[in-house]
Short mmCIF file of C-alpha atoms and ligand atoms in Angstrom, two decimals:
data_model
loop_
_atom_site.label_atom_id
_atom_site.label_comp_id
_atom_site.label_asym_id
_atom_site.label_seq_id
_atom_site.Cartn_x
_atom_site.Cartn_y
_atom_site.Cartn_z
CA UNK A 18 22.66 14.05 -6.85
CA UNK A 19 22.81 11.63 -9.96
CA UNK A 20 21.11 8.26 -9.60
CA UNK A 21 19.47 5.50 -11.68
CA UNK A 22 16.10 3.86 -11.54
CA UNK A 23 13.68 2.31 -13.70
CA UNK A 24 10.81 4.57 -15.42
CA UNK A 25 7.78 3.98 -17.72
CA UNK A 26 8.15 6.15 -20.59
CA UNK A 27 4.64 5.51 -22.10
CA UNK A 28 1.22 3.73 -20.78
CA UNK A 29 2.12 0.88 -22.90
CA UNK A 30 5.86 0.42 -23.17
CA UNK A 31 8.10 -1.59 -20.72
CA UNK A 32 9.94 0.15 -17.94
CA UNK A 33 13.51 0.84 -18.75
CA UNK A 34 16.66 2.19 -16.93
CA UNK A 35 16.54 5.79 -16.56
CA UNK A 36 19.51 8.13 -15.31
CA UNK A 37 18.07 11.37 -13.34
CA UNK A 38 18.87 13.78 -10.69
CA UNK A 39 17.54 14.00 -7.03
CA UNK A 40 17.34 17.35 -5.93
CA UNK A 41 19.92 19.27 -3.98
CA UNK A 42 19.49 18.71 -0.19
CA UNK A 43 17.41 21.21 1.52
CA UNK A 44 17.94 22.15 5.04
CA UNK A 45 15.05 19.58 6.31
CA UNK A 46 15.78 17.00 3.59
CA UNK A 47 17.45 13.23 4.10
CA UNK A 48 19.04 11.57 1.30
CA UNK A 49 18.52 7.84 1.16
CA UNK A 50 20.00 5.07 -0.37
CA UNK A 51 17.32 2.72 -1.22
CA UNK A 52 17.84 -0.85 -0.41
CA UNK A 53 14.46 -2.57 -1.30
CA UNK A 54 11.43 -1.01 -3.04
CA UNK A 55 7.80 -3.03 -3.24
CA UNK A 56 5.90 -3.34 -6.24
CA UNK A 57 2.20 -2.27 -5.56
CA UNK A 58 -0.81 -2.70 -7.92
CA UNK A 59 -0.94 1.12 -7.70
CA UNK A 60 2.35 1.32 -9.70
CA UNK A 61 0.62 -0.75 -12.40
CA UNK A 62 -2.39 1.37 -12.40
CA UNK A 63 -0.39 4.33 -12.61
CA UNK A 64 2.15 3.51 -15.41
CA UNK A 65 -0.68 2.09 -17.50
CA UNK A 66 -2.85 5.42 -16.91
CA UNK A 67 -5.82 3.77 -15.33
CA UNK A 68 -5.96 7.01 -13.17
CA UNK A 69 -5.31 9.55 -15.93
CA UNK A 70 -2.45 10.75 -18.16
CA UNK A 71 0.95 10.60 -16.59
CA UNK A 72 4.05 12.65 -16.56
CA UNK A 73 6.36 10.21 -18.36
CA UNK A 74 9.14 9.29 -17.79
CA UNK A 75 7.93 8.15 -14.40
CA UNK A 76 9.81 6.11 -11.74
CA UNK A 77 7.18 4.39 -9.78
CA UNK A 78 7.52 2.73 -6.21
CA UNK A 79 6.19 4.04 -2.87
CA UNK A 80 7.13 1.09 -0.56
CA UNK A 81 10.76 2.16 0.24
CA UNK A 82 13.44 0.81 2.71
CA UNK A 83 16.79 2.42 2.96
CA UNK A 84 19.61 3.87 4.76
CA UNK A 85 20.37 7.51 5.34
CA UNK A 86 23.40 8.60 3.64
CA UNK A 87 23.09 12.59 4.39
CA UNK A 88 21.08 14.89 5.95
CA UNK A 89 20.15 18.81 5.65
CA UNK A 90 21.53 21.11 8.52
CA UNK A 91 18.20 21.46 10.23
CA UNK A 92 17.37 17.73 10.33
CA UNK A 93 16.91 16.44 13.92
CA UNK A 94 15.48 13.11 13.70
CA UNK A 95 18.03 11.26 11.33
CA UNK A 96 21.93 10.64 10.90
CA UNK A 97 23.92 8.75 8.38
CA UNK A 98 23.46 4.95 8.56
CA UNK A 99 20.19 5.03 10.11
CA UNK A 100 17.78 2.50 8.46
CA UNK A 101 14.55 4.35 7.44
CA UNK A 102 11.71 4.05 5.37
CA UNK A 103 9.29 6.08 2.90
CA UNK A 104 5.57 5.43 1.90
CA UNK A 105 3.20 6.67 -0.55
CA UNK A 106 3.58 10.37 0.24
CA UNK A 107 6.71 13.14 0.59
CA UNK A 108 4.99 16.15 1.29
CA UNK A 109 1.58 18.03 2.68
CA UNK A 110 1.17 21.36 3.55
CA UNK A 111 1.77 20.71 7.11
CA UNK A 112 -0.62 23.32 8.60
CA UNK A 113 -4.42 22.47 7.82
CA UNK A 114 -6.31 20.64 10.36
CA UNK A 115 -5.68 17.07 8.54
CA UNK A 116 -1.92 17.58 8.65
CA UNK A 117 -1.91 18.83 12.27
CA UNK A 118 -3.79 15.62 13.39
CA UNK A 119 -1.42 13.51 11.41
CA UNK A 120 -3.68 12.63 8.61
CA UNK A 121 -1.54 14.13 5.95
CA UNK A 122 -2.94 11.92 3.22
CA UNK A 123 -6.16 14.18 3.70
CA UNK A 124 -4.26 17.05 3.68
CA UNK A 125 -6.72 20.09 2.57
CA UNK A 126 -4.33 21.48 0.15
CA UNK A 127 -3.36 18.18 -1.44
CA UNK A 128 -0.82 15.61 -0.33
CA UNK A 129 2.33 15.28 -2.48
CA UNK A 130 2.58 11.69 -3.81
CA UNK A 131 5.88 9.81 -3.80
CA UNK A 132 5.93 9.87 -7.50
CA UNK A 133 4.08 11.56 -10.41
CA UNK A 134 3.10 14.95 -8.32
CA UNK A 135 4.59 18.27 -8.53
CA UNK A 136 7.19 19.33 -5.89
CA UNK A 137 5.64 21.76 -3.64
CA UNK A 138 8.61 24.36 -4.07
CA UNK A 139 10.11 23.71 -7.67
CA UNK A 140 7.12 21.94 -9.40
CA UNK A 141 9.43 19.26 -10.56
CA UNK A 142 7.50 15.70 -10.94
CA UNK A 143 8.50 13.57 -8.01
CA UNK A 144 9.81 10.31 -8.57
CA UNK A 145 9.57 7.07 -6.57
CA UNK A 146 11.35 4.10 -5.16
CA UNK A 147 12.48 1.92 -8.09
CA UNK A 148 15.83 3.83 -7.81
CA UNK A 149 19.22 3.75 -6.15
CA UNK A 150 18.31 7.21 -4.15
CA UNK A 151 15.63 9.27 -2.98
CA UNK A 152 15.54 12.53 -1.21
CA UNK A 153 12.63 13.27 1.03
CA UNK A 154 11.73 15.94 3.88
CA UNK A 155 12.36 14.67 7.39
CA UNK A 156 8.75 14.75 8.21
CA UNK A 157 8.02 12.10 5.81
CA UNK A 158 10.56 9.72 6.51
CA UNK A 159 9.85 6.79 8.93
CA UNK A 160 12.22 4.98 11.05
CA UNK A 161 12.55 1.38 10.76
CA UNK A 162 12.43 -0.49 14.08
CA UNK A 163 15.89 -2.38 14.66
CA UNK A 164 14.58 -5.98 14.80
CA UNK A 165 12.94 -5.62 11.57
CA UNK A 166 14.30 -7.70 8.43
CA UNK A 167 15.01 -4.67 5.90
CA UNK A 168 14.67 -7.26 2.88
CA UNK A 169 10.83 -8.18 3.95
CA UNK A 170 9.77 -5.02 5.45
CA UNK A 171 9.04 -2.91 2.21
CA UNK A 172 5.41 -3.56 1.65
CA UNK A 173 4.27 -2.51 5.18
CA UNK A 174 4.72 1.07 3.47
CA UNK A 175 1.69 0.82 1.40
CA UNK A 176 0.04 -2.61 1.68
CA UNK A 177 0.56 -2.49 5.49
CA UNK A 178 -0.67 0.93 6.22
CA UNK A 179 -3.45 0.91 3.83
CA UNK A 180 -5.23 -2.10 5.54
CA UNK A 181 -4.04 -1.06 9.16
CA UNK A 182 -5.48 2.20 8.91
CA UNK A 183 -9.19 1.02 8.35
CA UNK A 184 -8.49 -1.92 10.90
CA UNK A 185 -8.05 0.82 13.49
CA UNK A 186 -10.34 3.51 12.46
CA UNK A 187 -13.11 0.75 12.64
CA UNK A 188 -12.05 -0.32 15.97
CA UNK A 189 -11.11 -3.98 15.19
CA UNK A 190 -10.37 -5.90 18.48
CA UNK A 191 -10.79 -9.30 19.81
CA UNK A 192 -13.62 -11.22 18.24
CA UNK A 193 -14.63 -8.56 15.52
CA UNK A 194 -15.67 -10.35 12.48
CA UNK A 195 -13.62 -9.17 9.65
CA UNK A 196 -13.82 -10.16 5.92
CA UNK A 197 -10.94 -9.27 3.52
CA UNK A 198 -12.16 -9.24 -0.33
CA UNK A 199 -8.99 -9.95 -2.71
CA UNK A 200 -6.26 -12.03 -1.25
CA UNK A 201 -3.21 -10.24 -2.72
CA UNK A 202 -0.74 -7.88 -1.77
CA UNK A 203 -3.19 -5.73 0.39
CA UNK A 204 -5.24 -8.60 1.40
CA UNK A 205 -2.72 -10.73 2.83
CA UNK A 206 -1.48 -7.95 5.05
CA UNK A 207 -4.92 -7.34 6.12
CA UNK A 208 -5.20 -10.88 7.24
CA UNK A 209 -1.97 -10.75 9.15
CA UNK A 210 -2.82 -7.39 11.01
CA UNK A 211 -6.45 -8.35 11.79
CA UNK A 212 -5.39 -11.42 13.16
CA UNK A 213 -2.86 -9.96 15.40
CA UNK A 214 -5.51 -7.71 16.66
CA UNK A 215 -7.23 -11.04 17.53
CA UNK A 216 -10.27 -10.45 14.83
CA UNK A 217 -12.16 -13.40 13.73
CA UNK A 218 -10.63 -13.00 9.78
CA UNK A 219 -12.41 -14.63 6.79
CA UNK A 220 -10.68 -14.38 3.24
CA UNK A 221 -13.12 -13.76 0.55
CA UNK A 222 -11.47 -14.96 -2.81
CA UNK A 223 -12.23 -15.97 -6.20
CA UNK A 224 -9.63 -18.60 -6.01
CA UNK A 225 -9.92 -21.97 -4.53
CA UNK A 226 -6.14 -22.39 -4.56
CA UNK A 227 -5.65 -19.89 -1.79
CA UNK A 228 -7.44 -21.73 0.97
CA UNK A 229 -4.16 -23.29 2.57
CA UNK A 230 -2.01 -20.16 2.72
CA UNK A 231 -5.30 -17.92 3.99
CA UNK A 232 -5.37 -20.43 6.89
CA UNK A 233 -1.60 -20.51 7.44
CA UNK A 234 -1.74 -16.85 7.86
CA UNK A 235 -4.33 -17.24 10.41
CA UNK A 236 -7.64 -16.64 8.82
CA UNK A 237 -10.37 -18.74 10.45
CA UNK A 238 -12.49 -19.23 7.19
CA UNK A 239 -12.10 -18.86 3.27
CA UNK A 240 -15.13 -17.89 1.45
CA UNK A 241 -14.95 -18.70 -2.24
CA UNK A 242 -17.22 -16.11 -4.05
CA UNK A 243 -18.23 -18.62 -6.63
CA UNK A 244 -19.60 -21.12 -3.95
CA UNK A 245 -23.15 -19.77 -3.68
CA UNK A 246 -24.11 -21.93 -1.08
CA UNK A 247 -21.21 -20.66 1.08
CA UNK A 248 -22.02 -17.08 0.13
CA UNK A 249 -25.76 -17.52 1.08
CA UNK A 250 -24.51 -18.84 4.50
CA UNK A 251 -22.31 -15.93 5.19
CA UNK A 252 -25.05 -13.45 4.89
CA UNK A 253 -24.80 -10.96 7.81
CA UNK A 254 -21.82 -12.48 9.09
CA UNK A 255 -19.19 -9.57 8.92
CA UNK A 256 -18.90 -6.42 11.07
CA UNK A 257 -16.22 -5.07 8.71
CA UNK A 258 -15.25 -5.92 5.03
CA UNK A 259 -11.98 -4.53 3.53
CA UNK A 260 -12.65 -4.82 -0.26
CA UNK A 261 -9.20 -4.79 -2.12
CA UNK A 262 -10.38 -5.63 -5.54
CA UNK A 263 -8.37 -3.47 -8.10
CA UNK A 264 -10.90 -3.15 -10.78
CA UNK A 265 -14.42 -2.22 -11.32
CA UNK A 266 -16.87 -4.72 -9.72
CA UNK A 267 -20.25 -5.47 -8.33
CA UNK A 268 -20.54 -4.43 -4.57
CA UNK A 269 -24.06 -6.12 -4.53
CA UNK A 270 -22.55 -9.43 -4.04
CA UNK A 271 -20.67 -8.49 -0.97
CA UNK A 272 -22.95 -5.78 1.05
CA UNK A 273 -25.33 -8.86 2.21
CA UNK A 274 -22.60 -10.24 3.71
CA UNK A 275 -22.23 -7.24 6.34
CA UNK A 276 -23.97 -7.43 9.68
CA UNK A 277 -26.35 -4.73 10.64
CA UNK A 278 -24.34 -1.65 11.16
CA UNK A 279 -21.56 -3.23 9.43
CA UNK A 280 -19.01 -1.51 7.08
CA UNK A 281 -17.39 -2.28 3.68
CA UNK A 282 -14.46 -0.19 3.21
CA UNK A 283 -13.34 0.09 -0.30
CA UNK A 284 -9.39 0.58 -0.68
CA UNK A 285 -8.98 -1.15 -4.16
CA UNK A 286 -10.92 0.43 -6.87
CA UNK A 287 -10.60 4.09 -7.71
CA UNK A 288 -13.43 5.06 -9.73
CA UNK A 289 -16.56 3.76 -11.19
CA UNK A 290 -18.29 0.93 -9.69
CA UNK A 291 -21.09 -1.41 -11.03
CA UNK A 292 -24.82 0.01 -10.30
CA UNK A 293 -25.61 -0.21 -6.71
CA UNK A 294 -28.85 -1.79 -5.18
CA UNK A 295 -29.25 0.29 -1.76
CA UNK A 296 -31.67 -2.04 -0.31
CA UNK A 297 -29.02 -3.96 1.66
CA UNK A 298 -27.68 -0.65 3.02
CA UNK A 299 -31.02 0.50 4.05
CA UNK A 300 -32.45 -2.55 5.36
CA UNK A 301 -29.51 -3.15 7.64
CA UNK A 302 -28.30 0.19 8.23
CA UNK A 303 -24.92 -1.03 6.60
CA UNK A 304 -22.38 1.53 5.24
CA UNK A 305 -20.00 1.68 2.18
CA UNK A 306 -16.75 3.71 3.19
CA UNK A 307 -13.18 4.37 1.47
CA UNK A 308 -9.69 4.72 2.89
CA UNK A 309 -6.61 6.34 1.63
CA UNK A 310 -3.24 4.74 3.03
CA UNK A 311 -2.60 6.22 6.51
CA UNK A 312 -1.10 9.27 8.10
CA UNK A 313 2.68 9.42 8.97
CA UNK A 314 2.01 8.71 12.62
CA UNK A 315 0.01 5.73 11.83
CA UNK A 316 2.49 4.57 9.20
CA UNK A 317 5.24 4.78 12.13
CA UNK A 318 2.68 2.86 14.22
CA UNK A 319 2.04 -0.25 11.72
CA UNK A 320 5.98 -0.48 11.27
CA UNK A 321 6.38 -0.84 15.16
CA UNK A 322 3.36 -2.93 15.31
CA UNK A 323 4.71 -5.26 12.60
CA UNK A 324 8.06 -5.42 14.76
CA UNK A 325 6.24 -6.24 17.98
CA UNK A 326 4.21 -8.92 16.82
CA UNK A 327 6.77 -10.38 14.00
CA UNK A 328 4.53 -9.65 11.03
CA UNK A 329 6.14 -9.69 7.56
CA UNK A 330 4.62 -9.39 4.21
CA UNK A 331 5.16 -12.49 1.92
CA UNK A 332 7.92 -10.89 -0.46
CA UNK A 333 9.53 -12.25 -3.38
CA UNK A 334 12.86 -10.61 -4.15
CA UNK A 335 13.58 -9.84 -7.48
CA UNK A 336 16.08 -7.93 -9.46
CA UNK A 337 15.32 -4.57 -11.25
CA UNK A 338 15.65 -6.26 -14.57
CA UNK A 339 12.50 -8.39 -13.65
CA UNK A 340 10.34 -5.48 -12.87
CA UNK A 341 8.32 -6.05 -16.25
CA UNK A 342 7.80 -9.76 -15.69
CA UNK A 343 6.48 -8.73 -12.35
CA UNK A 344 3.99 -6.56 -13.89
CA UNK A 345 2.77 -9.29 -16.03
CA UNK A 346 2.08 -11.47 -13.09
CA UNK A 347 0.59 -8.76 -11.00
CA UNK A 348 -1.80 -8.16 -14.00
CA UNK A 349 -2.82 -11.87 -14.19
CA UNK A 350 -3.37 -11.70 -10.29
CA UNK A 351 -0.49 -14.20 -10.19
CA UNK A 352 1.70 -12.88 -7.07
CA UNK A 353 2.48 -14.56 -3.89
CA UNK A 354 2.06 -11.98 -2.39
CA UNK A 355 4.52 -8.87 -3.17
CA UNK A 356 7.45 -8.41 -5.42
CA UNK A 357 10.28 -6.45 -3.70
CA UNK A 358 13.22 -5.22 -5.91
CA UNK A 359 16.50 -5.70 -4.37
CA UNK A 360 18.15 -2.60 -5.39
CA UNK A 361 21.69 -3.80 -4.69
CA UNK A 362 21.22 -5.57 -7.98
CA UNK A 363 20.75 -2.39 -9.76
CA UNK A 364 24.16 -1.28 -11.59
CA UNK A 365 24.97 2.56 -11.74
P1 LIG B 18 -3.17 -7.22 -6.00
O1 LIG B 18 -2.88 -7.42 -7.33
O2 LIG B 18 -1.82 -7.93 -5.32
O3 LIG B 18 -4.19 -8.05 -5.28
C1 LIG B 18 -5.44 -7.71 -5.72
C2 LIG B 18 -6.50 -9.11 -5.37
O4 LIG B 18 -7.75 -8.71 -5.81
C3 LIG B 18 -6.10 -10.17 -6.29
O5 LIG B 18 -5.12 -11.11 -5.54
C4 LIG B 18 -7.25 -10.94 -6.30
O6 LIG B 18 -7.39 -11.79 -5.21
C5 LIG B 18 -8.31 -9.84 -6.48
N1 LIG B 18 -8.56 -9.62 -7.71
C6 LIG B 18 -8.08 -9.22 -8.70
N2 LIG B 18 -8.50 -9.01 -9.84
C7 LIG B 18 -9.88 -9.11 -9.69
C8 LIG B 18 -10.96 -9.23 -10.45
N3 LIG B 18 -10.86 -8.93 -11.80
N4 LIG B 18 -12.09 -9.46 -9.79
C9 LIG B 18 -12.07 -9.73 -8.46
N5 LIG B 18 -11.06 -9.76 -7.89
C10 LIG B 18 -9.92 -9.50 -8.22
O7 LIG B 18 -3.11 -5.73 -5.73
P2 LIG B 18 -2.96 -4.86 -4.27
O8 LIG B 18 -3.33 -5.69 -3.33
O9 LIG B 18 -1.37 -4.22 -4.49
O10 LIG B 18 -3.63 -3.49 -4.65
C11 LIG B 18 -5.07 -3.72 -4.57
C12 LIG B 18 -5.68 -2.39 -5.05
O11 LIG B 18 -5.68 -1.51 -3.92
C13 LIG B 18 -5.23 -1.78 -6.27
O12 LIG B 18 -6.25 -1.02 -6.96
C14 LIG B 18 -4.45 -0.79 -5.75
O13 LIG B 18 -4.13 0.29 -6.38
C15 LIG B 18 -5.11 -0.29 -4.42
N6 LIG B 18 -4.61 0.53 -3.37
C16 LIG B 18 -5.34 1.43 -2.69
C17 LIG B 18 -4.63 1.98 -1.72
C18 LIG B 18 -5.49 3.03 -0.89
O14 LIG B 18 -4.78 3.89 -0.19
N7 LIG B 18 -6.69 3.10 -0.78
C19 LIG B 18 -3.14 1.91 -1.51
C20 LIG B 18 -2.71 0.98 -2.21
C21 LIG B 18 -3.22 0.17 -3.23
P3 LIG B 18 -8.36 -13.23 -5.41
O15 LIG B 18 -7.37 -14.18 -6.57
O16 LIG B 18 -8.00 -13.66 -3.99
O17 LIG B 18 -9.75 -12.94 -5.64
ZN1 LIG B 19 0.70 1.19 -2.92
#
C-alpha cells in the first residue's frame, strides 16, 4: 500500500514529507487509516540519535488513533470501520513467559518497536504513526472505547500507558502519596491517572508557572525544586515517585523525598545518570526502579480506564507541516502538554 508520512532523514535535518509503502496484508494483519498521531519526547530522542544511530529515513510516532480499512483473512477481532489504536510496539515473539503473561514489552526475544526496528519476518524497518496509514498484526491493535473522543485520545497510547503501568505495579490506591517529577506529556498523564486512583499527588517541577494547571488537574501540591525550604519539608513524604525527566539528572535531589520503603520509578532518562549517593537508599530501604511502557492487555486497560473516568490528555492539534516547529517547542520544554498531529491535514 502506498502512503505518505513525515520522515527524519538525518539526526539534524527537519522532518520532510516521505512517500513509502506499507507491507502487503498478512493473514493476521489490520490495515489502518491513521487519524491522529501524538508527538512523544521519545520521537525527538530517537530522531536526534540520543539513543544511537538510526535507520533513516525514519517515520516516528507511537501514539496512533485510526480506523480499520481492511483486514487479513484470519483477523477475528476487527472489521472495516472499527476505531482502533496502536502504541509503542507492533510485534513480539508471542511465546516466551513475558509475552504469555501480557508483558510483551519485556519479550525475552526482544519487542518490535513501532518504528525503527526490523520487522520479524522481512527485516524491513518499521515506520511509525506520522503517516496516513499503518499495517499492524491483530494482537498489537487496541480497541478505542466508543465514548472516547478520537481527537484527544492518542497520547494515552504512550504517555498514558507508561505512567499507568508503574502506578498499577506499585499498587497506587486511595491515599497513596505519589510524586510526579517533570510536568510534561508523561507527567500530566501521571497526575490525571493517579488522581483518578484517589492518590494524593504532588507535582515536582522546575517551573513556578505550572502551579495552577497542576492543581486544576487534581494535584494536591506542587513542589518547585528550586524552593529549598519546601524540598526540605518534603523529605520522606512520598510512597512512590515517577520520574519523567528526559535528560541526565541528579537523583540525589529526589531520593530523600521518598518515605521508608518508597520507590522512585525512572521512566524518562534512558542511559547514564549523575553519580549516586547510596545513603538515602540504605538508610530508608528506598528503591530505584525503571519501567518501560506497558503490555498490550494493560494498554487496553488504560484506554478503558480513561474512557470510564473521562480522562483526556491535554492535546494541542497541529498539522503535519507543524511537526518541526513542535519539535523545537518540545526541546525547550514549552509544551502544554502534548502535540497531536491531525492526519486529515496530510495531502496524498
Ligand atoms: P516532555 O518534554 O513532554 O516532558 C518532560 C518534562 O520534564 C518537562 O515538561 C519538564 O517538566 C521536565 N524537564 C525537561 N527538561 C528537564 C531538565 N533539563 N531538567 C529537569 N527537568 C526537565 O517529555 P515526555 O513526557 O514526552 O517524555 C519524558 C521522558 O520519558 C522522555 O525522555 C521520553 O523519552 C521518556 N519516555 C519513556 C517511556 C518509557 O517507556 N519508559 C515511554 C515514553 C517516553 P517541568 O517543566 O515541570 O520541570
Ligand atoms: Zn512515547
